[in-house]
Coordinates of C-alpha atoms and ligand atoms in Angstrom, one line a residue:
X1 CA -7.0 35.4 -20.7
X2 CA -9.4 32.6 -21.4
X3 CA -8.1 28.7 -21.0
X4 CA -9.3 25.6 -22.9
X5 CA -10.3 24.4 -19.5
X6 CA -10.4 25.6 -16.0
X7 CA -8.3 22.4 -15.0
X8 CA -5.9 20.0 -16.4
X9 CA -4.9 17.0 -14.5
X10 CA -2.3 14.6 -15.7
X11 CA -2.9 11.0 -14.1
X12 CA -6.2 9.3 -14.0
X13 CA -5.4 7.4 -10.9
X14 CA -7.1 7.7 -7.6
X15 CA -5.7 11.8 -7.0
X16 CA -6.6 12.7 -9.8
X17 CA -9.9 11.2 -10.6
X18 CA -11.3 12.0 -7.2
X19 CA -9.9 15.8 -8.2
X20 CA -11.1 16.0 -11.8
X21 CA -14.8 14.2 -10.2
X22 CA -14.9 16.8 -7.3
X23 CA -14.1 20.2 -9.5
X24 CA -15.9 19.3 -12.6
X25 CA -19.4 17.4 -10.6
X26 CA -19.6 19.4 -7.7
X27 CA -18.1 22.7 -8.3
X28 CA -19.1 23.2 -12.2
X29 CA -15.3 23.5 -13.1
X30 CA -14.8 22.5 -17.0
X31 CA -12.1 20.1 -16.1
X32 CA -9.8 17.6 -18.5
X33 CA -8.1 14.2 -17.4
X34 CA -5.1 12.5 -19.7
X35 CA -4.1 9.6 -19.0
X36 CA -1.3 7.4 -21.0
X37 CA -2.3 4.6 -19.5
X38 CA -5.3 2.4 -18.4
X39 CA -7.7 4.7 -16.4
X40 CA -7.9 4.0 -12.5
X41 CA -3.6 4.2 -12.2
X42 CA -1.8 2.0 -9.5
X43 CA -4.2 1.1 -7.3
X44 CA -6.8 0.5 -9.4
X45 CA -4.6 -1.5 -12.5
X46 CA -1.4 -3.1 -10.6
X47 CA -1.6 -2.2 -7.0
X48 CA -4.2 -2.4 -4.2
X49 CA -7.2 -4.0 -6.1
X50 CA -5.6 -7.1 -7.8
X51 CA -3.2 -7.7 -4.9
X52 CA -6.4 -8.0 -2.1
X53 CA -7.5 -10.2 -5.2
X54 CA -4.3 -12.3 -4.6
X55 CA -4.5 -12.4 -1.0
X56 CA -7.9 -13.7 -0.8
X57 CA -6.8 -16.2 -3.9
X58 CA -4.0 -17.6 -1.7
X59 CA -5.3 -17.6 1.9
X60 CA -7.4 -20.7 0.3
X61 CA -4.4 -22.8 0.9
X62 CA -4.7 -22.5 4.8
X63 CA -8.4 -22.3 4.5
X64 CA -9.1 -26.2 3.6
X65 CA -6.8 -27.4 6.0
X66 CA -9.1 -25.7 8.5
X67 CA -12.0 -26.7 6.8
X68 CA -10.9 -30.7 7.0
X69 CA -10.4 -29.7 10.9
X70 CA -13.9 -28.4 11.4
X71 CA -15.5 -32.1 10.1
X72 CA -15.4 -31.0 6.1
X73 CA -14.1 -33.7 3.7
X74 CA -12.5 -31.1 1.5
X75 CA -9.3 -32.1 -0.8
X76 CA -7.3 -29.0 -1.9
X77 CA -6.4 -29.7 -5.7
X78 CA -4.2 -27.6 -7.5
X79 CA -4.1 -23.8 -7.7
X80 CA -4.6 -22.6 -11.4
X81 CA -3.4 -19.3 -12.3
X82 CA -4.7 -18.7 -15.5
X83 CA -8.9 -19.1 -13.8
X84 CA -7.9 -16.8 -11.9
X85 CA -5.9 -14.3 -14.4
X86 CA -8.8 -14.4 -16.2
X87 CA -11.0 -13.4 -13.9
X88 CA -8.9 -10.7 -12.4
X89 CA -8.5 -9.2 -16.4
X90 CA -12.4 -9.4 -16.3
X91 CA -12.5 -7.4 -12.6
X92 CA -9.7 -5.0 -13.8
X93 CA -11.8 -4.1 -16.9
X94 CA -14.9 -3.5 -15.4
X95 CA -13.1 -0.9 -12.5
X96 CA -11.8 0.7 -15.3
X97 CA -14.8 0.9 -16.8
X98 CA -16.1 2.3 -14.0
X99 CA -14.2 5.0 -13.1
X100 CA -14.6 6.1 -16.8
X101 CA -18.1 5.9 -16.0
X102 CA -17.6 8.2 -13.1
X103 CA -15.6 10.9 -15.3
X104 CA -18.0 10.8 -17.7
X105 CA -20.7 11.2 -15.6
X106 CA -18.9 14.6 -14.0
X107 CA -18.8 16.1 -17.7
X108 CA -14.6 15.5 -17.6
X109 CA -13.4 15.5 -21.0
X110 CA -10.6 12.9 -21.2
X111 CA -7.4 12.7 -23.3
X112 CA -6.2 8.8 -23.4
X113 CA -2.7 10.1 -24.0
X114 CA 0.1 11.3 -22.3
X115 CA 0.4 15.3 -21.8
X116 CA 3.6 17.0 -20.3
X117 CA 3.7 20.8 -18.8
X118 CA 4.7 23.7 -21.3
X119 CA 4.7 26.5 -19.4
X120 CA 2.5 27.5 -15.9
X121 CA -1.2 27.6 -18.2
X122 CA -0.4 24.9 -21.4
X123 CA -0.2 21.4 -21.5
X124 CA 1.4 19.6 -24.9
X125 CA -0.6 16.4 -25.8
X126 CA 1.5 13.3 -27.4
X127 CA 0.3 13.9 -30.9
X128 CA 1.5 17.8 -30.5
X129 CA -1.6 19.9 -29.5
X130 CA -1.5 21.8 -26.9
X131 CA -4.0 23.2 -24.5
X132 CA -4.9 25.8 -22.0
X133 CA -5.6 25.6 -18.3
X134 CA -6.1 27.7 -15.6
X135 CA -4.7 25.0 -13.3
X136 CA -3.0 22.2 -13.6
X137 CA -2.9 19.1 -11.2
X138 CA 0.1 16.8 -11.5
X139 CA -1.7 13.1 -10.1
X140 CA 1.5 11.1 -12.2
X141 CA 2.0 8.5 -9.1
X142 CA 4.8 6.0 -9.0
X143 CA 6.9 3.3 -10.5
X144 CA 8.9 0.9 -9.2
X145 CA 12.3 1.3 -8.6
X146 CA 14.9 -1.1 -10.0
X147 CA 18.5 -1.2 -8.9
X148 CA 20.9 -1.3 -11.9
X149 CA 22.2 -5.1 -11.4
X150 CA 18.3 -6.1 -11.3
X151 CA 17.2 -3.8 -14.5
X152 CA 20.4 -6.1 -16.4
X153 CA 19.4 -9.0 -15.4
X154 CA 15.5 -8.7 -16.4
X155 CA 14.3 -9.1 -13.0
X156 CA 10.5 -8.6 -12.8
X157 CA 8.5 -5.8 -10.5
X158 CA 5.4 -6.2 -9.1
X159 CA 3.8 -4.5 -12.0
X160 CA 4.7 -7.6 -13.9
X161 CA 3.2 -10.0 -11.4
X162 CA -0.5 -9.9 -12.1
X163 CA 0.6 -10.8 -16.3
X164 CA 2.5 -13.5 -15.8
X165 CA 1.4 -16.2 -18.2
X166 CA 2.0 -18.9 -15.5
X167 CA 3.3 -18.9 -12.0
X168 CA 7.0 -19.6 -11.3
X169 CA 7.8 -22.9 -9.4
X170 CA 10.0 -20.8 -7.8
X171 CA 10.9 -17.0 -7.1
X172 CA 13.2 -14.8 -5.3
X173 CA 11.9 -11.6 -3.4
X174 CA 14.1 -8.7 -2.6
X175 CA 13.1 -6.0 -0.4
X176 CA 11.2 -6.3 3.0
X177 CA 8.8 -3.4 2.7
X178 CA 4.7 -3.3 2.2
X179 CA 5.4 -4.7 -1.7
X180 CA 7.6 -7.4 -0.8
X181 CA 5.7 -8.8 2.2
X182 CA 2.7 -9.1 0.9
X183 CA 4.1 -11.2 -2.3
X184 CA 5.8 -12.9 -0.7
X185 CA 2.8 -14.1 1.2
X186 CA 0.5 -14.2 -1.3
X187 CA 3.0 -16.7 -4.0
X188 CA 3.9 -18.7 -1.0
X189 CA 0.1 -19.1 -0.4
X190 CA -0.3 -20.0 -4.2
X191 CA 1.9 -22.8 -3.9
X192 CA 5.6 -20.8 -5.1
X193 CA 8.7 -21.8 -3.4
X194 CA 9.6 -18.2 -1.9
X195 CA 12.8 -17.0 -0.5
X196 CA 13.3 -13.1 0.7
X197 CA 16.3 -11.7 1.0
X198 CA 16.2 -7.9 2.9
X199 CA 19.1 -5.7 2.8
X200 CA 18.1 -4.5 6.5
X201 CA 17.9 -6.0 10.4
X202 CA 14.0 -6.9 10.3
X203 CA 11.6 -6.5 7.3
X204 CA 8.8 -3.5 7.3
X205 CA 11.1 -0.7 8.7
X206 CA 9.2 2.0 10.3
X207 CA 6.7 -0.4 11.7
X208 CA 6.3 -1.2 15.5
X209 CA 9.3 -3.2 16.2
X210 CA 7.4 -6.5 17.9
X211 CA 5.0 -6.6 15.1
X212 CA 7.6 -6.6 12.6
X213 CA 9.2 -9.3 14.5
X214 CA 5.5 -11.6 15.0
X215 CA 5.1 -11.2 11.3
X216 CA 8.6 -12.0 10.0
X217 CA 8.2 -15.5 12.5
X218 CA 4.7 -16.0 10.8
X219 CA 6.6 -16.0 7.4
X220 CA 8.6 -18.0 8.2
X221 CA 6.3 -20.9 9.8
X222 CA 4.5 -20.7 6.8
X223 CA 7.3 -21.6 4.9
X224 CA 8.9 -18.6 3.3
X225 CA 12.8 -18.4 3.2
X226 CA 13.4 -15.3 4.5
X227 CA 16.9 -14.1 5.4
X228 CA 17.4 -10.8 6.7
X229 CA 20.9 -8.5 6.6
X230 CA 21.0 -10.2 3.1
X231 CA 21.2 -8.4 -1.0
X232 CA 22.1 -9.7 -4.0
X233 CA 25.3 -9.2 -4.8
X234 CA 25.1 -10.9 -8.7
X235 CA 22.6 -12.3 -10.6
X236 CA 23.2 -14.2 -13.8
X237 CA 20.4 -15.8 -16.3
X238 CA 21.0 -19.6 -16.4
X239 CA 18.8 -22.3 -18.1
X240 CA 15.5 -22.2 -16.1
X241 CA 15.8 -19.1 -14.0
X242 CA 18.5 -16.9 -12.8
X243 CA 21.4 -17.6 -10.7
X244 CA 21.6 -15.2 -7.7
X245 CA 24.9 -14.7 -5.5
X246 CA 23.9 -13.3 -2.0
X247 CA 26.2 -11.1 -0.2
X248 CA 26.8 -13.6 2.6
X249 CA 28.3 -15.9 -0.2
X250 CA 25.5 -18.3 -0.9
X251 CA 24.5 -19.1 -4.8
X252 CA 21.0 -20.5 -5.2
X253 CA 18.8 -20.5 -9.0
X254 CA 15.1 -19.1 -8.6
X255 CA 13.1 -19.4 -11.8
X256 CA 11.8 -15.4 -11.0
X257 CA 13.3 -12.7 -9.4
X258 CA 11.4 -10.0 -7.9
X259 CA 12.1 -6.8 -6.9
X260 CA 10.5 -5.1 -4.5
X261 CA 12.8 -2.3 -3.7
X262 CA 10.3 1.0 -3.3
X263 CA 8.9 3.2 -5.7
X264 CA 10.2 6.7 -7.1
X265 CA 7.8 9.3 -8.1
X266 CA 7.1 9.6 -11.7
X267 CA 8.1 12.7 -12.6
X268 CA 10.8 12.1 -15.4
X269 CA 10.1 14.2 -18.8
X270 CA 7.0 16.1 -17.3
X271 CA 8.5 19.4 -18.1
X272 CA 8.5 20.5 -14.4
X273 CA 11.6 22.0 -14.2
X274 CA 11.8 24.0 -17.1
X275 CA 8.2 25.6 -16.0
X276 CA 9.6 26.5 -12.1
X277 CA 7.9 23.9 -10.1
X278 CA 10.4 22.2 -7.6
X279 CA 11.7 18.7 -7.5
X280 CA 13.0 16.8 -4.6
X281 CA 15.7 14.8 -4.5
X282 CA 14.1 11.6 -5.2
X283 CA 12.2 13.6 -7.8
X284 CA 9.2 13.9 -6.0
X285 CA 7.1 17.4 -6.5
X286 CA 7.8 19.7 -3.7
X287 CA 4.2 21.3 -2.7
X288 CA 3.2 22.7 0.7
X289 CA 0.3 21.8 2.9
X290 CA -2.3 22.7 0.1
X291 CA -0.6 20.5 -2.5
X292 CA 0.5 23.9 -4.0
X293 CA 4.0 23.5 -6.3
X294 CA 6.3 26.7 -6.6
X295 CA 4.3 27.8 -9.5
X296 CA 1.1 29.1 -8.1
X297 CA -1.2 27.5 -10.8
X298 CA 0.0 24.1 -10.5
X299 CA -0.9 21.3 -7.9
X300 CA -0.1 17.9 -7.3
X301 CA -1.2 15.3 -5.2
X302 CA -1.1 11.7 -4.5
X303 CA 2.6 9.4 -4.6
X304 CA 4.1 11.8 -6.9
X305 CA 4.5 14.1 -4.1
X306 CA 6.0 11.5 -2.1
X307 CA 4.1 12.7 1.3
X308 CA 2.1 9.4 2.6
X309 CA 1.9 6.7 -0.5
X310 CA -1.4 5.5 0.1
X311 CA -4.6 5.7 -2.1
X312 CA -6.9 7.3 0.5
X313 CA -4.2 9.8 1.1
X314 CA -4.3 10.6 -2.3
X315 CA -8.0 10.4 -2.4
X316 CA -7.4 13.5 -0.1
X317 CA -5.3 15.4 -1.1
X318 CA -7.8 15.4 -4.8
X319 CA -10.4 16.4 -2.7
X320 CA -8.8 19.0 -0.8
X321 CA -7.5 20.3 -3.8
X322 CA -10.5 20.4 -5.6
X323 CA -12.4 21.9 -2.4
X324 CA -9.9 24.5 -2.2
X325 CA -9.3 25.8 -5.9
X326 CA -12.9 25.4 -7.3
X327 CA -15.8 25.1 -4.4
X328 CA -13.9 28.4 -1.7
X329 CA -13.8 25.9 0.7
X330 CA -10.0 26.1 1.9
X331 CA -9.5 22.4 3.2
X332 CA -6.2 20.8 4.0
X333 CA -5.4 17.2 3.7
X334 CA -4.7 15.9 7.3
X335 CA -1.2 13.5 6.9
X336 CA -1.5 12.8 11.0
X337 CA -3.1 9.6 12.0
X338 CA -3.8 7.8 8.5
X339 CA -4.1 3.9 9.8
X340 CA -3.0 1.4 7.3
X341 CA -2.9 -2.3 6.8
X342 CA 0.0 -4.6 5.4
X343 CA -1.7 -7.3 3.6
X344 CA 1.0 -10.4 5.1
X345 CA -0.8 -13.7 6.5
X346 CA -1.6 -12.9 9.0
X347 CA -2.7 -9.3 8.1
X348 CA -1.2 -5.8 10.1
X349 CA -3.2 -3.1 10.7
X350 CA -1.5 -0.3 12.6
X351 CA -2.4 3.3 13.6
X352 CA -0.6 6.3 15.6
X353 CA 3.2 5.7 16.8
X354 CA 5.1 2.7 17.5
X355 CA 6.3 2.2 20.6
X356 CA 9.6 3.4 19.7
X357 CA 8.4 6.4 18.3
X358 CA 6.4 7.2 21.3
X359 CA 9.3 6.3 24.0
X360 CA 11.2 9.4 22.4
X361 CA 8.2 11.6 23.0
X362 CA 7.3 11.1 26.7
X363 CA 6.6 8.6 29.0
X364 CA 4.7 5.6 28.1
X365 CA 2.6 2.3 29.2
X366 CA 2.9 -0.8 26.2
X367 CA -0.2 -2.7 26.9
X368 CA 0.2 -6.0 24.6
X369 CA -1.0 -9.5 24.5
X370 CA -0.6 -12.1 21.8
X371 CA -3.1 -15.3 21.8
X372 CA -4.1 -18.3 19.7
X373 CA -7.4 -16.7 18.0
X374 CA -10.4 -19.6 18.6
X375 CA -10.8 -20.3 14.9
X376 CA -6.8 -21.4 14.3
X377 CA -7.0 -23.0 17.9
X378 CA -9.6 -25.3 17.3
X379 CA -8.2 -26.1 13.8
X380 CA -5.0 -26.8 15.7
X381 CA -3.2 -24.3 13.5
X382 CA -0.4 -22.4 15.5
X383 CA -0.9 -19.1 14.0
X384 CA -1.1 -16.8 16.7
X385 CA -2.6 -13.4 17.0
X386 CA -1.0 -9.6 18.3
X387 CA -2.3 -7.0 20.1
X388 CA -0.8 -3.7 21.1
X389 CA -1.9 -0.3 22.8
X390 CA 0.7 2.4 23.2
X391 CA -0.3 4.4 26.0
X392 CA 0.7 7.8 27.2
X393 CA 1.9 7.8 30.9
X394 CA 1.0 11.4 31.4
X395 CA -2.4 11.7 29.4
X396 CA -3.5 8.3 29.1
X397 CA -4.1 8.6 25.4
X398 CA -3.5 5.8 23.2
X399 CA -1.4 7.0 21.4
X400 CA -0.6 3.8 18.8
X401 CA -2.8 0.3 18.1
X402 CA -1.1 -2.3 16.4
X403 CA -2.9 -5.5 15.4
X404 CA -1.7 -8.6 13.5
X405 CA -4.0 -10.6 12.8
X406 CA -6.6 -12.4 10.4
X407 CA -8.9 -8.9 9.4
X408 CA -6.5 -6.9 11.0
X409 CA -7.0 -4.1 8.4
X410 CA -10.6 -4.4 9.4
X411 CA -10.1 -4.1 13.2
X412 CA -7.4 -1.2 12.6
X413 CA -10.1 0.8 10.5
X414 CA -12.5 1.2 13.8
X415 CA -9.6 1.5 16.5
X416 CA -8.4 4.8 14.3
X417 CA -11.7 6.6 14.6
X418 CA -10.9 5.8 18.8
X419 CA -7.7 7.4 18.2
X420 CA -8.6 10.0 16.2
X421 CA -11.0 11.2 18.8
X422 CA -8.3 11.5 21.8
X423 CA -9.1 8.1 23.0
X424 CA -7.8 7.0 26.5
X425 CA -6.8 3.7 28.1
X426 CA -9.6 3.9 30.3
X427 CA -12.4 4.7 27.3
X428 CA -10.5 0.9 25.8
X429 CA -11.3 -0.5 29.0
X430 CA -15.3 0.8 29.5
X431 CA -16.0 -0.2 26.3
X432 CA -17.6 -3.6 27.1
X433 CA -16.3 -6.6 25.0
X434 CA -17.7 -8.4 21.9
X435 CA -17.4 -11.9 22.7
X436 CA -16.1 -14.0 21.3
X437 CA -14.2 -12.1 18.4
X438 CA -10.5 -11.7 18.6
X439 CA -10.7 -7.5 19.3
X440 CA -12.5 -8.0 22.6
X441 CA -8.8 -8.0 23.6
X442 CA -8.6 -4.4 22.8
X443 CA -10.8 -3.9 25.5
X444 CA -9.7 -6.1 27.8
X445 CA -5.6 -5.4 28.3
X446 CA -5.4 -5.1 32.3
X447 CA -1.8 -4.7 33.1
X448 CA 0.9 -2.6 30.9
X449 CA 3.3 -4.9 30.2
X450 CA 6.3 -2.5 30.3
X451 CA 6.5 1.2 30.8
X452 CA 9.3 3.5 29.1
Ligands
NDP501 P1 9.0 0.4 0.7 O1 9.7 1.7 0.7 O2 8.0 0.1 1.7 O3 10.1 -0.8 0.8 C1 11.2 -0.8 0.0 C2 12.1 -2.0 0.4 O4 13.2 -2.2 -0.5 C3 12.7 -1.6 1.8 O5 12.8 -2.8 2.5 C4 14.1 -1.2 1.4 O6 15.1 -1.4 2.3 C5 14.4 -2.0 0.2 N1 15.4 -1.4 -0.8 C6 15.3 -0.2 -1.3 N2 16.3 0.0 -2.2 C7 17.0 -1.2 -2.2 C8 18.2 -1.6 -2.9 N3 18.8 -0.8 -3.8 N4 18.6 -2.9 -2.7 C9 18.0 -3.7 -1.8 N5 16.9 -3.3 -1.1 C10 16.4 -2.1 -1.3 O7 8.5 0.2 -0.8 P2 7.5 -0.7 -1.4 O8 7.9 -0.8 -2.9 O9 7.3 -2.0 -0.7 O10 6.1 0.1 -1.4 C11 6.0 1.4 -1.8 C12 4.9 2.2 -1.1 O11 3.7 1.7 -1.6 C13 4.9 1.9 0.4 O12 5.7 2.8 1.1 C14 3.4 2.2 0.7 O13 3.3 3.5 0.9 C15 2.7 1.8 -0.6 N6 2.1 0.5 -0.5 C16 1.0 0.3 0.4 C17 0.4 -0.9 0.6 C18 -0.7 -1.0 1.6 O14 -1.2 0.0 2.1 N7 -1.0 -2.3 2.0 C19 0.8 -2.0 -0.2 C20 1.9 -1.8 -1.1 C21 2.5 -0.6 -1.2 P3 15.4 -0.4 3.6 O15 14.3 -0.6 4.6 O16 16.7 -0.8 4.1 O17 15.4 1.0 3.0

């Protein structure tokens, strides 16, 4: 049977792009992209891009205080939101235009619409075509997810932070994952009065535990409000904000309320189902190690799988995919390993297990320091930096880093190639120092500070 194209992928966010780029430029596929929305998805539009935008926007705050410490007569005036939503619009438009660029450039047809799944080959466009594919590749990402009460009440996701008309003099933050961390830094950096409220013991679940606890003190001394074991239990619009009733009793009024409460994969009215392919329970597209769904010509990559939610994951998994099915190079997307950075102030980078994962697993050494960093010391700023090794007391491998720190997610990047090639402790410790930087203490951890 002959297709209208050798492959369909819905979503032109970072999966999928990578995907349709990889088939159609390097392996001669005649490949189609729709998209409903703007092309470059969550990362690109509301996710990783603008919010690194934000970060560096608001670490100015601490940056002139330093400044005045290191002999500069600098006088912080007033953060302006709109200079800078402009110029983020401006940035935003030309990524997109870019990655159109990039499509183009591959010979991808694309279809600025939405398209949903007929049947295992045909696709139906919004305006009621349909088309043919050999294969189809599911690159639909996430949303954020919004409890009931918070839907009622009007409350405002992340993907409604970067088009506010103006910033709130105020705002509430619930959740204490990735998402709410890092905006909670960020607005407190741009001059918001930010309280957290998480549900849980200590924010960033899943992370090493004394990192999490380093950061959540950080937030703190910078002035966020965070209380943890706390949710919402009501929230009620009032006259200049909403009024929000904690479950440990307390009623305060915050002009915004965001939520930051995860992400589910989008996967509603796709036509999934009906066509064979499995869906998890938190709807999430049930593939195995080659991204393959139940129905053999269908793939999906990237958050709507729900695997590892991170852009170069998903970047991956495209590739893979597109290695696989069109260039008869059989490649799996390797999920062990991936480092990742939190973008608080002070930044986390972290790689490999925490040291609670790893006490399960074996014997281990926790090699740790945590210091004033030169630059904040001299400034006489009382931020202080983290550093971790998690050490295997029968190999010697490191088998975890864990940095917080300014350029953290810098630092982490190099220590994962270490990791990645079966570093030990003792390869750390003959690699000679870089003086003075703050990762020469990677190199330089003498004693373990505990063993498990
Ligand atoms: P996370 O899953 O990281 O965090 C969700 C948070 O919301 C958790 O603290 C969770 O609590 C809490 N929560 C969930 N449901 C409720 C509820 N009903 N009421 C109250 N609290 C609730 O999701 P994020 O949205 O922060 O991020 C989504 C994903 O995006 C991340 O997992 C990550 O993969 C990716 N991401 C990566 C970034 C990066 O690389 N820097 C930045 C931003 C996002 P509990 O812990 O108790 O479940």
């Amino acid at each position: 049977m002959a297709f209208d194209y050798d492959l369909f992928v819905i979503g032109g966010g970072s999966g999928g792009v990578r995907a349709a780029r990889i088939a159609a430029g390097e392996h001669g596929a005649k490949v189609a992209l729709a998209e409903e929305d703007r092309m470059g998805g969550t990362c690109v539009i509301r996710g990783c891009v603008p919010k690194k935008l934000m970060v560096f926007a608001s670490s100015f705050a601490d940056t002139f205080g330093e400044a005045r410490a290191y002999g500069w007569d600098v006088t912080p005036g007033e953060f302006d939101w709109r200079v800078f939503r402009g110029r983020l619009d401006a940035e935003l438009d030309r990524l997109e235009r870019a990655y159109r660029a990039g499509l183009d450039t591959a010979g991808v047809t694309v279809f600025d619409t939405r398209a949903t799944v007929e049947d295992a080959h045909t696709l139906r466009l919004a305006d009621g075509a349909t088309v043919t594919a050999r294969h189809i590749l599911v690159a639909t990402g996430g949303r954020p997810f919004l409890p009931g009460i918070a839907a009622a009440a009007g409350a405002l996701t992340s993907n409604d932070i970067f088009k506010l008309d103006r910033l709130p003099e105020s705002a509430l933050i619930v959740g204490g994952g990735f998402i709410a961390c890092e905006f909670a830094c960020i607005l407190n950096g741009m001059g918001v009065k930010v309280t957290q409220f998480y549900r849980g013991e200590q924010i960033l679940r899943g992370f090493d535990g004394e990192a999490r606890g380093h950061i959540a003190e950080h937030m703190r001394e910078a002035g966020i409000d965070l209380h943890v074991g706390c949710d919402v239990m009501e929230l009620e619009r009032v006259a200049g904000g909403t009024r929000v009733t904690a479950t440990n009793g307390h009623e305060t009024v915050h002009e915004a309320v965001i939520y930051a409460t995860g992400r589910v994969p989008n996967t509603e009215g796709l036509g999934l189902e009906a066509t064979g392919v499995r869906l998890g329970r938190r709807g999430e597209v049930v593939v195995d190690e080659w991204s393959q769904t139940a129905v053999p010509s269908i793939y999906a990559v990237g958050d709507v799988t729900d695997r590892i939610n991170l852009t170069p994951v998903a970047i991956r998994e495209g590739h893979a995919f597109a290695d696989t099915v069109f260039g008869a190079r059989p490649t799996k997307a390797d999920h062990t390993l991936v480092p990742s950075a939190v973008f608080t102030q002070p930044e986390f980078g972290t790689v490999g297990l925490t040291e609670e994962e790893a006490r399960d697993l074996g014997p281990i050494e926790i090699y740790a320091t945590a210091f004033r960093p030169m630059r904040s010391a001299f400034a006489g700023r009382p931020e202080r930096a983290m550093m971790k090794l998690v050490v295997s007391a029968e190999n010697r491998r490191v088998l975890g880093c864990h940095i917080v720190a300014p350029q953290a997610g810098e630092m982490i990047q190099l220590a994962a190639i270490a990791l990645r090639m079966g570093a030990t402790k003792e390869d750390f410790d003959r690699t000679v120092a870089v003086h003075p930087v703050m990762a020469e203490e990677l190199v330089t951890l003498r004693k373990p500070v505990r063993t498990a």
